[in-house]
Amino acid sequence: MSAHGPRREYDNKILRWIEYRMPIFSTAEGIIGRDMPTPRNLNYWWSFGALLSIALGIQIVTGIVLAMHYIPASSMAFDSVEHIMRNVNYGWLLRYVHANGASLFFFVCYIHILRGLYYGSYKAPRELLWMIGVAIYVIMMATAFMGYVLPWGQMSFWAATVITNLFSAIPVIGDNLVTWLWGGFAVESPTLQRFFSLHYLLPFVIAGLVGLHIWALHVHGPSNPVGISPKGPQDLVPYHPYYTSKYLSVMGIFFIALFAFVFFEPNYMGHPDNYIPANPLVTPAHIVPEWYFLPFYAILRSVPDKLGGVILFGASIAILFVVPWLDTSRVRSARFRPIFKQFFWVFVAVGVALGYVGSQPAEGVMLHIGRILTVYYFAHFLLILPLVGWFERPKPLPESLGTPVLKPAGGAAE
Amino acid sequence: MASTVPHPDTAEPTRRDFLYVAAGAATVVGAGLAVWPLVDQMNPSADVLALASTDVNLAPIEMGQSVTIVWRSKPVFIRHRTADQVREAAGVPMSDLPDPQADSLRVKDGKAEWLILVGICTHLGCIPLGQKQTDSRGDFGGWFCPCHGSHYDGSGRIRKGPAPRNLEVPPYAFTGDTTIRIG
Ligand code: HEM
Ligand code: FES
């Protein structure tokens, strides 16, 4: 990424002046412009990465203006959010965009991750790119969790209590650690204030990691639906205008979805109990996290032991980091992996089912279904990924990205 | 570092090695001293720690009734147990308890009818149900935590569900026949 002197002669004088001193335009064009060679066959599933940066931008912009009116003190937080909703000009719009934007952010993120799992985007040489992505996802979860605490309703308060108490399961230091997180002996104003500080900070940490993510992406370029590497210029097209135009159209759909929620069902993804001010003496009868945490919540509850539940909860997310080494197949794309492809869809169904179980009270039959699904979730990564890679006979790979018809005859790896 | 590489010529640590180690150690200590205030500021501040004890008059609490009071911003359950409830709690065999503790160790001598507990589930911190007459008290007649289904018995001991420990008994003392001071 280092270059000396101008890399492109611009006609515009101002551009040329700046470019000579700091090649910012040519660098940008090398990332998302005409100088970025991109596989010619990327499909719509590849547009979700670009959408994610838009979603992050929306959260940052709406968040900064919300923070101009929000008051992070336990005695005033709830009222300040109501003040935003009722008195601040367009406050309702900004808050609903921020709250629903967070949900959509996760939806897009899940598609992006599943795209990676289906097309094997995490395989060499993109392991680090994948791991940076998982780190972004983890920080996103922390950010959204702390954001959800800010309105200081009943769900906010009890989500904060339950999630911070997860750390009390750690032997020896657990209780001191939780007191340290709280800044007191229960979730209280000091907790809210530090959560606000971090909720403001972490999105910018994410933005920094996105920079690393894109840097890593540019070293070997994006993978593609066929999963073989481009063989030469005939397999590549410039990012701009080919993919910028494609992604802009997807962005239109994203905005339609976002504003459909904001204008017609702004509280659909929220929980009515969060319009009750936080009450430290009464736990709501049925507490549930936001939908995007439900599968992991189901895993947490499926273990009848506190420490065990917390360990599985952490492991269910951390396991994503090592997927590049658990998958033993050298073929990237599920298109050429008939067995893996079926297991992939079973995995998606198990994830959705876990989410449903997480939304139900942890009793009776739901508890048992949750346990079976939890075992399957881990089996997918620890058994199915390694074993299918060993035993599956992949379909023959095409010669190049441009070859439309596959040659018959067997033969696996690239 | 050079000194750790077993090489016949340089087996003896040199003065330079000593300087490296000394400078490195000083840097680590200095960094630790600089970081500690940044970490410790998150611990409870002096005013939070100074939160005083709470006095409670038990006289108005009828036999069989439960009340919840607040101590150090935590709910404290006070249950005035009937003789039956005390007998039942005392009669539970230790082998039935995941966190074995006799009922007599959870109350003050001669005051077994007064059960005082921190009303926070030892699983993940929800407030168990059971204080109101209309609440579910779980399978063991004590408290039931709806969050992830922990059942506590009439002594506040965990019997079933994910909570690892019994409901905590706060430090308290009888200051009179029917008055206590918690904390
Ligand atoms: C990764 C990006 C972000 C995510 C996923 C996120 C998520 C959330 C969520 C889920 C809420 C609760 C919404 C509700 O139910 O009311 C929230 C609230 C809030 N967020 Fe963010 N946020 C992000 C970035 C930011 C940034 C950069 C700021 C800037 C200061 C910010 C400021 C706020 C404020 C002031 C609130 C409280 C007002 C409210 O509840 O609407 N957020 N955030
Ligand atoms: S917090 Fe009580 S059972 Fe989980």
XYZ file of N, CA and C in Angstrom, chain A residues 36-215:
540
model
N -9.308 -1.289 -8.799
C -9.419 -2.499 -7.984
C -9.913 -3.635 -8.875
N -9.025 -4.549 -9.273
C -9.487 -5.657 -10.113
C -10.308 -6.634 -9.282
N -11.482 -6.974 -9.763
C -12.423 -7.768 -8.990
C -12.894 -8.942 -9.836
N -13.020 -10.128 -9.245
C -13.495 -11.265 -10.032
C -14.786 -10.917 -10.763
N -14.928 -11.411 -11.992
C -16.057 -10.981 -12.812
C -17.366 -11.641 -12.410
N -17.298 -12.644 -11.527
C -18.497 -13.444 -11.290
C -19.099 -13.266 -9.898
N -18.804 -12.173 -9.216
C -19.377 -12.005 -7.871
C -20.901 -11.895 -7.964
N -21.606 -12.601 -7.098
C -23.073 -12.526 -7.126
C -23.568 -11.591 -6.023
N -24.882 -11.556 -5.841
C -25.447 -10.572 -4.903
C -25.016 -10.819 -3.462
N -24.662 -12.055 -3.125
C -24.248 -12.303 -1.744
C -22.976 -11.544 -1.402
N -22.271 -11.089 -2.427
C -21.039 -10.343 -2.160
C -21.311 -8.882 -1.858
N -22.565 -8.453 -1.963
C -22.824 -7.031 -1.727
C -23.003 -6.706 -0.247
N -23.072 -7.750 0.590
C -23.403 -7.473 1.988
C -22.257 -6.828 2.768
N -21.034 -7.043 2.305
C -19.906 -6.364 2.951
C -20.024 -4.853 2.797
N -20.322 -4.431 1.570
C -20.482 -2.994 1.329
C -21.650 -2.456 2.152
N -22.733 -3.245 2.239
C -23.886 -2.821 3.037
C -23.501 -2.622 4.491
N -22.610 -3.493 4.985
C -22.222 -3.395 6.393
C -21.553 -2.064 6.685
N -20.723 -1.583 5.747
C -20.094 -0.289 6.035
C -21.137 0.817 6.034
N -22.148 0.694 5.175
C -23.215 1.698 5.196
C -23.944 1.636 6.545
N -24.241 0.413 6.991
C -24.969 0.265 8.257
C -24.164 0.862 9.410
N -22.849 0.618 9.409
C -22.012 1.198 10.468
C -22.074 2.717 10.413
N -22.008 3.244 9.201
C -22.081 4.699 9.042
C -23.388 5.258 9.590
N -24.503 4.578 9.296
C -25.803 5.046 9.794
C -25.803 5.052 11.318
N -25.272 3.996 11.934
C -25.262 3.931 13.399
C -24.427 5.060 13.981
N -23.289 5.328 13.363
C -22.416 6.369 13.909
C -23.073 7.739 13.777
N -23.647 8.019 12.610
C -24.235 9.346 12.408
C -25.450 9.547 13.319
N -26.378 8.588 13.339
C -27.552 8.766 14.195
C -27.142 8.741 15.665
N -26.153 7.908 16.009
C -25.725 7.805 17.405
C -25.150 9.111 17.914
N -24.322 9.753 17.095
C -23.697 10.995 17.556
C -24.764 12.055 17.816
N -25.792 12.130 16.955
C -26.804 13.153 17.229
C -27.697 12.750 18.406
N -27.962 11.453 18.582
C -28.733 11.040 19.759
C -27.990 11.422 21.032
N -26.654 11.265 20.996
C -25.856 11.553 22.187
C -25.909 13.030 22.565
N -26.364 13.882 21.640
C -26.498 15.301 21.982
C -27.703 15.543 22.891
N -28.593 14.554 22.997
C -29.800 14.740 23.802
C -29.927 13.729 24.933
N -29.211 12.650 24.788
C -29.318 11.555 25.753
C -28.536 11.887 27.021
N -29.045 11.465 28.190
C -28.355 11.713 29.463
C -28.045 10.382 30.135
N -26.765 10.021 30.264
C -26.428 8.710 30.799
C -26.378 8.682 32.319
N -27.470 8.944 32.988
C -27.514 8.811 34.442
C -28.779 8.035 34.761
N -28.701 7.150 35.734
C -29.827 6.241 35.931
C -31.110 6.999 36.249
N -31.013 8.174 36.871
C -32.226 8.901 37.220
C -32.839 9.612 36.024
N -32.067 9.796 34.943
C -32.567 10.609 33.841
C -32.572 9.906 32.491
N -31.917 8.756 32.405
C -31.744 8.131 31.092
C -33.087 7.830 30.429
N -33.977 7.179 31.154
C -35.260 6.790 30.567
C -36.013 8.023 30.083
N -36.061 9.049 30.941
C -36.788 10.261 30.566
C -36.134 10.973 29.394
N -34.796 10.903 29.333
C -34.151 11.607 28.224
C -34.475 10.913 26.900
N -34.638 9.589 26.926
C -35.028 8.901 25.690
C -36.469 9.272 25.332
N -37.344 9.372 26.325
C -38.713 9.823 26.039
C -38.707 11.266 25.527
N -37.800 12.055 26.083
C -37.647 13.438 25.607
C -37.238 13.440 24.128
N -36.301 12.556 23.785
C -35.907 12.448 22.373
C -37.125 12.085 21.524
N -37.949 11.165 22.032
C -39.088 10.688 21.256
C -40.174 11.752 21.102
N -40.367 12.567 22.125
C -41.522 13.474 22.105
C -41.169 14.908 21.754
N -40.014 15.398 22.229
C -39.743 16.824 22.113
C -38.703 17.186 21.067
N -37.649 16.396 20.992
C -36.561 16.752 20.083
C -37.068 16.676 18.638
N -36.722 17.672 17.837
C -37.146 17.663 16.436
C -36.613 16.414 15.737
N -37.503 15.669 15.141
C -37.155 14.420 14.459
C -36.471 13.409 15.378
N -36.557 13.625 16.678
C -35.905 12.700 17.610
C -36.413 11.282 17.420
N -37.734 11.152 17.232
C -38.317 9.814 17.028
C -37.691 9.137 15.825
N -37.466 9.908 14.762
C -36.909 9.325 13.544
C -35.484 8.842 13.802
N -34.701 9.703 14.450
C -33.304 9.357 14.688
C -33.206 8.129 15.581
N -34.045 8.101 16.612
C -33.949 6.964 17.513
C -34.415 5.691 16.817
N -35.507 5.770 16.081
C -35.991 4.559 15.414
C -35.011 4.077 14.345
N -34.354 5.012 13.667
C -33.358 4.575 12.682
C -32.202 3.891 13.409
N -31.795 4.459 14.545
C -30.673 3.868 15.286
C -31.043 2.478 15.810
N -32.243 2.348 16.400
C -32.638 1.065 16.992
C -32.875 0.012 15.909
N -33.621 0.355 14.865
C -33.861 -0.620 13.806
C -32.626 -0.820 12.946
N -31.826 0.244 12.838
C -30.576 0.111 12.096
C -29.681 -0.942 12.735
N -29.677 -0.996 14.063
C -28.855 -1.997 14.747
C -29.332 -3.402 14.382
N -30.640 -3.595 14.363
C -31.178 -4.910 14.010
C -30.794 -5.298 12.589
N -30.970 -4.351 11.680
C -30.666 -4.650 10.285
C -29.167 -4.882 10.089
N -28.370 -4.143 10.838
C -26.920 -4.311 10.834
C -26.589 -5.786 11.127
N -27.230 -6.332 12.150
C -26.962 -7.723 12.491
C -27.476 -8.670 11.419
N -28.649 -8.368 10.867
C -29.187 -9.227 9.824
C -28.196 -9.300 8.654
N -27.728 -8.127 8.230
C -26.784 -8.078 7.115
C -25.494 -8.805 7.497
N -25.076 -8.638 8.742
C -23.846 -9.278 9.207
C -23.976 -10.800 9.179
N -25.143 -11.303 9.586
C -25.336 -12.759 9.562
C -25.295 -13.292 8.137
N -25.903 -12.566 7.204
C -25.851 -13.019 5.807
C -24.406 -13.022 5.333
N -23.684 -11.991 5.696
C -22.285 -11.855 5.291
C -21.451 -13.028 5.835
N -21.695 -13.393 7.091
C -20.959 -14.504 7.688
C -21.361 -15.818 7.012
N -22.666 -16.004 6.793
C -23.115 -17.250 6.160
C -22.585 -17.339 4.735
N -22.515 -16.216 4.053
C -21.898 -16.204 2.722
C -20.478 -16.777 2.822
N -19.731 -16.304 3.835
C -18.372 -16.787 4.017
C -18.330 -18.278 4.278
N -19.281 -18.761 5.083
C -19.287 -20.189 5.420
C -19.668 -21.024 4.199
N -20.604 -20.539 3.387
C -21.069 -21.315 2.235
C -19.993 -21.387 1.162
N -19.388 -20.243 0.869
C -18.426 -20.206 -0.235
C -16.998 -20.441 0.233
N -16.820 -20.805 1.511
C -15.475 -21.099 2.005
C -14.533 -19.910 1.891
N -15.064 -18.720 2.082
C -14.227 -17.519 1.923
C -13.117 -17.443 2.958
N -13.220 -18.259 4.008
C -12.233 -18.186 5.081
C -10.977 -18.987 4.779
N -10.972 -19.707 3.646
C -9.822 -20.590 3.410
C -8.611 -19.822 2.916
N -7.441 -20.450 3.033
C -6.182 -19.813 2.661
C -6.332 -19.156 1.294
N -5.792 -17.976 1.125
C -5.007 -17.187 2.081
C -5.839 -16.123 2.792
N -7.081 -16.408 3.118
C -7.932 -15.359 3.698
C -8.287 -15.651 5.155
N -7.487 -16.462 5.867
C -7.821 -16.794 7.256
C -7.842 -15.550 8.139
N -6.835 -14.692 7.955
C -6.735 -13.522 8.816
C -7.881 -12.549 8.535
N -8.205 -12.422 7.274
C -9.342 -11.593 6.880
C -10.605 -12.060 7.593
N -10.807 -13.363 7.613
C -11.965 -13.950 8.292
C -11.919 -13.674 9.788
N -10.725 -13.850 10.389
C -10.632 -13.670 11.842
C -10.866 -12.211 12.242
N -10.403 -11.287 11.429
C -10.686 -9.875 11.726
C -12.194 -9.662 11.671
N -12.831 -10.314 10.707
C -14.289 -10.210 10.607
C -14.967 -10.730 11.860
N -14.507 -11.868 12.381
C -15.128 -12.409 13.597
C -14.913 -11.444 14.763
N -13.719 -10.833 14.823
C -13.462 -9.859 15.894
C -14.440 -8.693 15.777
N -14.689 -8.235 14.560
C -15.648 -7.138 14.366
C -17.018 -7.565 14.894
N -17.401 -8.784 14.568
C -18.708 -9.289 15.005
C -18.811 -9.300 16.532
N -17.742 -9.754 17.198
C -17.759 -9.803 18.667
C -17.909 -8.391 19.240
N -17.166 -7.439 18.693
C -17.258 -6.071 19.217
C -18.623 -5.466 18.893
N -19.176 -5.847 17.758
C -20.534 -5.397 17.418
C -21.533 -5.862 18.467
N -21.367 -7.113 18.903
C -22.287 -7.634 19.914
C -22.150 -6.839 21.206
N -20.903 -6.563 21.599
C -20.696 -5.786 22.827
C -21.323 -4.400 22.680
N -21.124 -3.797 21.521
C -21.654 -2.448 21.296
C -23.178 -2.438 21.372
N -23.810 -3.388 20.695
C -25.264 -3.413 20.664
C -25.817 -3.701 22.055
N -25.145 -4.594 22.774
C -25.589 -4.897 24.129
C -25.561 -3.637 24.993
N -24.457 -2.906 24.935
C -24.371 -1.706 25.772
C -25.333 -0.637 25.295
N -25.563 -0.565 23.993
C -26.545 0.395 23.486
C -27.938 0.076 23.998
N -28.248 -1.212 24.053
C -29.578 -1.620 24.498
C -29.806 -1.273 25.967
N -28.715 -1.152 26.722
C -28.843 -0.790 28.136
C -29.198 0.696 28.291
N -28.784 1.506 27.324
C -28.895 2.961 27.498
C -30.310 3.486 27.764
N -31.369 2.994 27.084
C -32.696 3.563 27.375
C -33.174 3.286 28.805
N -32.504 2.381 29.512
C -32.757 2.150 30.935
C -34.210 1.766 31.217
N -34.748 0.929 30.336
C -36.045 0.319 30.603
C -35.829 -0.994 31.339
N -36.924 -1.710 31.585
C -36.811 -2.976 32.309
C -35.911 -3.980 31.568
N -36.089 -4.100 30.247
C -35.260 -5.059 29.504
C -33.802 -4.613 29.501
N -33.584 -3.305 29.392
C -32.216 -2.791 29.441
C -31.556 -3.225 30.740
N -32.239 -2.940 31.830
C -31.654 -3.175 33.149
C -31.375 -4.654 33.370
N -32.353 -5.498 33.023
C -32.168 -6.917 33.327
C -31.246 -7.603 32.346
N -31.179 -7.069 31.115
C -30.157 -7.579 30.192
C -28.785 -7.257 30.765
N -28.608 -6.035 31.252
C -27.317 -5.653 31.819
C -26.978 -6.545 33.009
N -27.969 -6.808 33.856
C -27.717 -7.625 35.040
C -27.312 -9.042 34.658
N -28.106 -9.660 33.785
C -27.842 -11.059 33.448
C -26.510 -11.199 32.710
N -26.251 -10.312 31.756
C -25.036 -10.476 30.953
C -23.786 -10.183 31.790
N -23.815 -9.138 32.631
C -22.623 -8.881 33.441
C -22.412 -10.009 34.450
N -23.513 -10.609 34.911
C -23.372 -11.713 35.861
C -22.739 -12.951 35.232
N -22.713 -13.028 33.899
C -22.033 -14.156 33.274
C -20.599 -14.244 33.785
N -19.995 -13.076 34.030
C -18.595 -13.078 34.443
C -18.412 -13.601 35.862
N -19.500 -13.615 36.646
C -19.361 -14.125 38.007
C -19.141 -15.632 38.009
N -19.336 -16.272 36.855
C -19.100 -17.714 36.788
C -17.611 -18.042 36.787
N -16.768 -17.057 36.467
C -15.330 -17.313 36.416
C -14.846 -17.630 37.827
N -14.143 -18.748 38.005
C -13.715 -19.108 39.364
C -12.776 -18.053 39.953
N -12.770 -17.962 41.251
C -11.898 -17.114 42.064
C -12.161 -15.617 41.869
N -11.849 -15.085 40.668
C -11.934 -13.626 40.527
C -13.314 -13.151 40.104
N -14.223 -14.094 39.775
C -15.512 -13.732 39.190
C -16.241 -12.607 39.895
N -16.442 -12.728 41.215
C -17.258 -11.747 41.918
C -16.607 -10.362 41.924
N -15.288 -10.331 42.130
C -14.603 -9.043 42.106
C -14.670 -8.416 40.725
N -14.583 -9.278 39.725
C -14.630 -8.791 38.352
C -15.978 -8.123 38.072
N -17.052 -8.750 38.547
C -18.383 -8.194 38.291
C -18.555 -6.875 39.031
N -18.086 -6.806 40.270
C -18.150 -5.537 41.012
C -17.391 -4.452 40.258
N -16.271 -4.847 39.700
C -15.458 -3.898 38.935
C -16.219 -3.430 37.685
N -16.875 -4.376 37.013
C -17.648 -3.994 35.830
C -18.772 -3.040 36.203
N -19.415 -3.307 37.333
C -20.560 -2.496 37.757
C -20.155 -1.149 38.349
N -19.007 -1.108 39.020
C -18.666 0.072 39.794
C -19.570 0.215 40.991
N -20.043 -0.896 41.509
C -20.953 -0.884 42.655
C -21.311 -2.311 42.997
N -22.401 -2.470 43.755
C -22.785 -3.821 44.153
C -23.983 -4.322 43.375
N -24.394 -3.562 42.398
C -25.454 -3.973 41.480
C -25.302 -3.094 40.249
N -26.081 -3.413 39.210
C -26.097 -2.535 38.042
C -26.731 -1.218 38.473
N -26.001 -0.126 38.318
C -26.485 1.173 38.771
C -25.954 2.257 37.861
N -26.112 3.484 38.288
C -25.687 4.601 37.444
C -24.233 4.499 36.962
N -23.269 4.140 37.834
C -21.894 4.038 37.307
C -21.811 3.049 36.149
N -22.590 1.966 36.233
C -22.584 0.984 35.145
C -23.101 1.629 33.867
N -24.217 2.336 33.979
C -24.812 2.976 32.806
C -23.836 3.966 32.178
N -23.162 4.736 33.019
C -22.271 5.766 32.486
C -21.088 5.151 31.744
N -20.526 4.074 32.284
C -19.393 3.487 31.567
C -19.866 2.785 30.304
N -21.073 2.230 30.349
C -21.583 1.606 29.130
C -21.763 2.643 28.030
N -22.207 3.843 28.422
C -22.377 4.881 27.413
C -21.034 5.276 26.816
N -20.041 5.427 27.708
C -18.706 5.780 27.220
C -18.216 4.752 26.204
N -18.389 3.474 26.538
C -17.892 2.426 25.644
C -18.768 2.296 24.401
N -20.073 2.527 24.576
C -20.959 2.450 23.414
C -20.579 3.515 22.382
N -20.085 4.617 22.870
C -19.620 5.668 21.952
C -18.300 5.273 21.315
N -17.436 4.654 22.103
C -16.092 4.342 21.608
C -16.066 3.176 20.609
N -16.717 2.074 20.975
C -16.501 0.828 20.236
C -16.818 0.911 18.741
N -17.855 1.648 18.315
C -18.086 1.726 16.867
C -16.876 2.266 16.114
N -16.083 3.110 16.765
C -14.909 3.625 16.078
C -13.794 2.580 16.076
N -13.769 1.748 17.113
C -12.844 0.613 17.087
C -13.245 -0.307 15.925
N -14.548 -0.512 15.770
C -15.019 -1.339 14.654
C -14.574 -0.718 13.336
N -14.730 0.597 13.226
C -14.338 1.251 11.978
C -12.858 0.996 11.697
N -12.038 1.036 12.744
C -10.619 0.757 12.555
C -10.389 -0.671 12.082
N -11.110 -1.606 12.688
C -10.948 -3.003 12.284
C -11.462 -3.216 10.860
N -12.498 -2.478 10.482
C -12.984 -2.577 9.106
C -11.866 -2.166 8.157
N -11.096 -1.153 8.553
C -9.950 -0.761 7.745
C -8.979 -1.920 7.560
N -8.663 -2.627 8.646
C -7.759 -3.781 8.548
C -8.385 -4.884 7.694
N -9.685 -5.087 7.870
C -10.437 -6.098 7.136
C -10.295 -5.840 5.629
N -10.465 -4.580 5.248
C -10.412 -4.245 3.826
C -8.969 -4.309 3.322
N -8.055 -3.949 4.176
C -6.646 -4.058 3.801
C -6.312 -5.523 3.488
